[in-house]
Tab-separated table of C-alpha atoms in Angstrom:
chain	number	residue	atom	x	y	z
L	1	ASN	CA	-41.233	28.877	14.682
L	2	VAL	CA	-39.926	25.361	13.920
L	3	SER	CA	-36.233	25.535	13.043
L	4	ARG	CA	-35.458	21.920	12.162
L	5	VAL	CA	-36.979	18.455	11.902
L	6	ASN	CA	-35.069	15.186	12.252
L	7	ALA	CA	-36.347	11.645	11.842
L	8	THR	CA	-35.351	8.086	12.628
L	9	LEU	CA	-36.808	4.957	11.061
L	10	PHE	CA	-36.143	1.686	12.861
L	11	ASP	CA	-37.208	-1.923	13.356
L	12	SER	CA	-39.326	-1.623	16.489
L	13	VAL	CA	-38.272	-5.081	17.785
L	14	THR	CA	-34.516	-5.199	17.160
L	15	SER	CA	-33.653	-1.493	17.415
L	16	SER	CA	-34.742	1.780	19.020
L	17	HIS	CA	-34.959	5.507	18.368
L	18	THR	CA	-31.530	6.219	19.880
L	19	ALA	CA	-29.635	3.252	18.384
L	20	ALA	CA	-26.826	3.589	15.867
L	21	ASP	CA	-27.636	3.383	12.173
L	22	ASP	CA	-27.581	-0.100	10.687
L	23	ASN	CA	-28.824	-1.058	7.243
L	24	ASN	CA	-30.782	-3.967	8.713
L	25	ASN	CA	-32.749	-2.055	11.311
L	26	HIS	CA	-32.050	1.687	11.760
L	27	TYR	CA	-31.896	4.783	9.525
L	28	THR	CA	-31.515	8.480	10.356
L	29	ASN	CA	-32.452	11.578	8.376
L	30	SER	CA	-30.964	14.728	9.880
L	31	THR	CA	-31.689	16.884	6.830
L	32	CYS	CA	-35.458	16.769	6.436
L	33	THR	CA	-36.611	19.200	3.753
L	34	ASN	CA	-38.547	22.306	4.768
L	35	PHE	CA	-41.329	23.226	2.327
L	36	THR	CA	-43.238	25.721	4.493
L	37	ASP	CA	-43.201	26.804	8.150
L	38	THR	CA	-45.382	23.838	9.036
L	39	ARG	CA	-44.461	21.245	6.370
L	40	TYR	CA	-41.334	19.097	6.336
L	41	GLN	CA	-40.501	16.006	4.324
L	42	CYS	CA	-38.250	13.255	5.723
L	43	LEU	CA	-37.199	10.653	3.149
L	44	PHE	CA	-35.409	7.351	3.718
L	45	THR	CA	-33.668	5.080	1.239
L	46	LEU	CA	-33.594	1.545	2.608
L	47	TRP	CA	-31.189	-1.191	1.577
L	48	TYR	CA	-32.675	-4.361	0.107
L	49	TYR	CA	-31.767	-6.345	3.248
L	50	ALA	CA	-33.622	-4.081	5.695
L	51	ASN	CA	-35.543	-6.390	8.019
L	52	ASN	CA	-38.988	-7.642	7.042
L	53	ALA	CA	-40.710	-6.336	10.172
L	54	SER	CA	-42.873	-3.653	11.766
L	55	TRP	CA	-40.930	-0.393	11.799
L	56	GLN	CA	-41.465	2.915	13.615
L	57	CYS	CA	-40.702	6.396	12.372
L	58	ASN	CA	-39.984	9.072	14.985
L	59	LEU	CA	-40.111	12.674	13.765
L	60	THR	CA	-38.705	15.301	16.117
L	61	ALA	CA	-39.456	18.998	15.590
L	62	THR	CA	-37.338	21.657	17.337
L	63	ASP	CA	-38.237	25.356	17.444
L	64	THR	CA	-36.077	28.472	17.631
L	65	ASN	CA	-36.215	28.320	21.443
L	66	ASN	CA	-34.726	24.815	21.273
L	67	VAL	CA	-37.945	23.213	22.508
L	68	SER	CA	-38.646	19.811	20.945
L	69	ASN	CA	-41.530	17.417	20.539
L	70	PHE	CA	-41.923	14.235	18.524
L	71	LEU	CA	-44.516	12.144	16.725
L	72	ALA	CA	-44.245	8.390	16.120
L	73	ILE	CA	-45.948	6.509	13.285
L	74	GLY	CA	-45.719	2.848	12.276
L	75	THR	CA	-45.092	1.153	8.968
L	76	VAL	CA	-44.078	-2.259	7.609
L	77	VAL	CA	-41.090	-3.302	5.507
L	78	ASN	CA	-42.371	-6.128	3.327
L	79	GLU	CA	-40.509	-9.354	2.643
L	80	LEU	CA	-38.278	-9.370	-0.411
L	81	ILE	CA	-37.110	-12.578	-2.096
L	82	ALA	CA	-34.458	-11.914	-4.741
L	83	ILE	CA	-31.187	-13.481	-5.905
L	84	GLU	CA	-28.292	-12.819	-8.211
L	85	ALA	CA	-26.296	-15.585	-9.907
L	86	ASN	CA	-23.520	-15.486	-12.474
L	87	ALA	CA	-25.088	-15.596	-15.918
L	88	THR	CA	-22.869	-18.308	-17.406
L	89	ILE	CA	-21.177	-21.536	-16.376
L	90	ASP	CA	-18.376	-22.194	-18.848
L	91	TYR	CA	-17.090	-25.764	-18.701
L	92	GLY	CA	-14.487	-25.114	-21.396
L	93	GLU	CA	-13.544	-27.541	-24.175
L	94	LEU	CA	-13.994	-31.254	-23.400
L	95	GLN	CA	-13.387	-34.440	-25.304
L	96	PRO	CA	-16.167	-37.083	-25.398
L	97	THR	CA	-16.206	-39.296	-22.258
L	98	ASN	CA	-14.301	-36.596	-20.314
L	99	GLY	CA	-15.575	-34.630	-17.341
L	100	SER	CA	-15.076	-30.954	-16.659
L	101	ASN	CA	-13.295	-29.340	-13.782
L	102	MET	CA	-15.410	-28.138	-10.876
L	103	THR	CA	-16.998	-24.782	-11.769
L	104	ASN	CA	-18.679	-22.376	-9.339
L	105	LEU	CA	-22.174	-20.973	-9.580
L	106	THR	CA	-22.202	-18.086	-7.108
L	107	ILE	CA	-25.542	-17.108	-5.575
L	108	VAL	CA	-26.095	-13.846	-3.709
L	109	ASN	CA	-29.150	-13.159	-1.551
L	110	PHE	CA	-30.565	-9.809	-2.696
L	111	GLY	CA	-33.566	-9.974	-0.370
L	112	ASN	CA	-34.301	-9.689	3.324
L	113	LYS	CA	-35.117	-13.325	4.184
L	114	ASN	CA	-32.941	-16.421	4.522
L	115	ILE	CA	-33.512	-18.506	1.408
L	116	ASN	CA	-33.237	-22.027	0.062
L	117	ILE	CA	-32.221	-22.625	-3.549
L	118	SER	CA	-33.829	-24.980	-6.074
L	119	VAL	CA	-32.520	-25.850	-9.548
L	120	ARG	CA	-33.661	-27.571	-12.726
L	121	GLY	CA	-32.241	-27.748	-16.233
L	122	TYR	CA	-33.054	-28.183	-19.897
L	123	GLY	CA	-31.308	-28.227	-23.245
L	124	ILE	CA	-33.826	-26.848	-25.720
L	125	THR	CA	-37.226	-26.566	-24.028
L	126	ASP	CA	-38.217	-26.813	-20.383
L	127	GLY	CA	-38.698	-30.450	-19.351
L	128	ASP	CA	-36.842	-32.023	-22.298
L	129	ASN	CA	-34.622	-34.172	-20.025
L	130	LEU	CA	-31.443	-32.671	-21.479
L	131	SER	CA	-28.741	-30.612	-19.837
L	132	MET	CA	-27.323	-29.365	-23.146
L	133	THR	CA	-28.074	-29.475	-26.827
L	134	CYS	CA	-25.203	-29.677	-29.296
L	135	GLY	CA	-27.326	-29.231	-32.411
L	136	SER	CA	-26.634	-31.774	-35.150
L	137	ASP	CA	-23.746	-33.166	-33.042
L	138	GLY	CA	-26.077	-34.668	-30.426
L	139	ASN	CA	-27.346	-33.834	-26.948
L	140	ILE	CA	-26.194	-34.330	-23.370
L	141	SER	CA	-28.779	-35.859	-21.047
L	142	VAL	CA	-29.730	-33.946	-17.911
L	143	ASP	CA	-28.130	-36.449	-15.501
L	144	ASN	CA	-24.672	-35.821	-16.987
L	145	GLU	CA	-24.655	-32.379	-15.366
L	146	ARG	CA	-24.273	-32.476	-11.590
L	147	TYR	CA	-23.873	-30.174	-8.617
L	148	ALA	CA	-22.624	-30.273	-5.035
L	149	VAL	CA	-22.445	-28.016	-2.018
L	150	GLN	CA	-18.937	-29.173	-1.116
L	151	PHE	CA	-16.163	-28.403	-3.623
L	152	SER	CA	-14.321	-31.674	-2.987
L	153	THR	CA	-17.287	-33.940	-3.833
L	154	PRO	CA	-16.396	-36.637	-6.425
L	155	PHE	CA	-18.479	-36.621	-9.613
L	156	GLU	CA	-20.122	-39.951	-8.734
L	157	GLN	CA	-21.371	-38.496	-5.427
L	158	MET	CA	-22.667	-35.216	-6.863
L	159	THR	CA	-26.397	-34.650	-7.309
L	160	ASP	CA	-27.829	-35.101	-10.792
L	161	LEU	CA	-29.538	-32.109	-12.328
L	162	THR	CA	-33.140	-32.994	-13.258
L	163	ASN	CA	-35.869	-31.475	-15.406
L	164	LYS	CA	-37.950	-30.678	-12.306
L	165	SER	CA	-37.071	-28.074	-9.710
L	166	VAL	CA	-35.315	-29.709	-6.740
L	167	MET	CA	-34.212	-27.946	-3.562
L	168	MET	CA	-30.496	-28.177	-2.796
L	169	ALA	CA	-29.946	-30.068	0.448
L	170	ASN	CA	-27.997	-28.409	3.274
L	171	PHE	CA	-27.685	-25.140	1.404
L	172	THR	CA	-29.050	-21.841	2.735
L	173	VAL	CA	-28.139	-18.335	1.623
L	174	PHE	CA	-28.680	-16.005	4.552
L	175	GLN	CA	-29.994	-12.457	4.768
L	176	ARG	CA	-27.166	-9.953	4.588
L	177	THR	CA	-26.180	-8.535	7.986
L	178	ASN	CA	-22.763	-7.013	7.262
L	179	ASP	CA	-23.002	-3.430	5.988
L	180	ALA	CA	-19.364	-3.387	4.855
L	181	SER	CA	-19.209	-6.495	2.659
L	182	ASN	CA	-20.924	-9.717	1.650
L	183	ASP	CA	-20.725	-12.533	4.160
L	184	GLN	CA	-23.160	-15.442	4.557
L	185	ASP	CA	-25.446	-13.785	2.014
L	186	LEU	CA	-23.079	-15.092	-0.690
L	187	ASN	CA	-22.550	-18.803	-1.253
L	188	ASN	CA	-21.166	-21.051	-3.980
L	189	THR	CA	-22.577	-24.168	-5.543
L	190	HIS	CA	-20.184	-26.389	-7.503
L	191	TRP	CA	-20.921	-27.912	-10.917
L	192	ARG	CA	-19.425	-30.434	-13.331
L	193	ILE	CA	-20.526	-31.993	-16.599
L	194	ARG	CA	-19.476	-35.231	-18.304
L	195	VAL	CA	-19.658	-35.510	-22.089
L	196	PRO	CA	-20.978	-38.864	-23.423
L	197	SER	CA	-19.243	-40.624	-26.307
L	198	GLY	CA	-20.246	-39.584	-29.819
L	199	ILE	CA	-21.019	-35.963	-28.834
L	200	GLY	CA	-19.299	-32.980	-30.477
L	201	GLY	CA	-19.820	-29.399	-31.499
L	202	SER	CA	-20.779	-26.410	-29.415
L	203	CYS	CA	-23.183	-27.289	-26.600
L	204	ASN	CA	-25.487	-24.996	-24.662
L	205	GLY	CA	-28.112	-25.475	-21.985
L	206	THR	CA	-30.047	-23.662	-19.313
L	207	ILE	CA	-30.041	-23.963	-15.516
L	208	VAL	CA	-33.046	-22.395	-13.798
L	209	VAL	CA	-32.273	-21.174	-10.262
L	210	SER	CA	-35.109	-20.212	-7.921
L	211	ALA	CA	-35.377	-19.132	-4.284
L	212	THR	CA	-37.878	-19.791	-1.491
L	213	ILE	CA	-37.934	-18.638	2.119
L	214	ALA	CA	-35.877	-20.957	4.324
């Protein structure tokens, strides 16, 4: 004579059965589906930043006499490493020997671990030591494209892009902890390019952005 079944799923270290819901560590299902008198299904949809940890699921069954009992089972939320970055950096139109304005590359942590970011670049094929190819109008070498963590960094003090993946110093994108909006899980890197003399045309290149656990 079970009348309802509720369930909570929570990080067994940072939360508890009775805690408030939080996308990092606690979920509640108060509308478990009844298939038969003895079979209920309790589903949970977890956000991507739910903690990589051992979790516990408590299922509470209540009968028509309002008598309850519960069962607890364990599970694991695996680590997730994922990022989003804007697809294009547009430096605009530049004359030879001129440098661009500072342009943002925004990186968002779409996983559940704090991450470090590494970058490399190429013009035509991976490892070609170019930042951009301008077709018959020449190429821009990889060290003419540079990045910085601080927006105010002068071009001469920015870090050269290279053809090998290099981790950005002093730059971590943290696991999201704010359910309402992005916070430290979103961070900007700042980029500029300088066009050598004798280069023209329309130039395009590729920046490869990768993430590792911090």
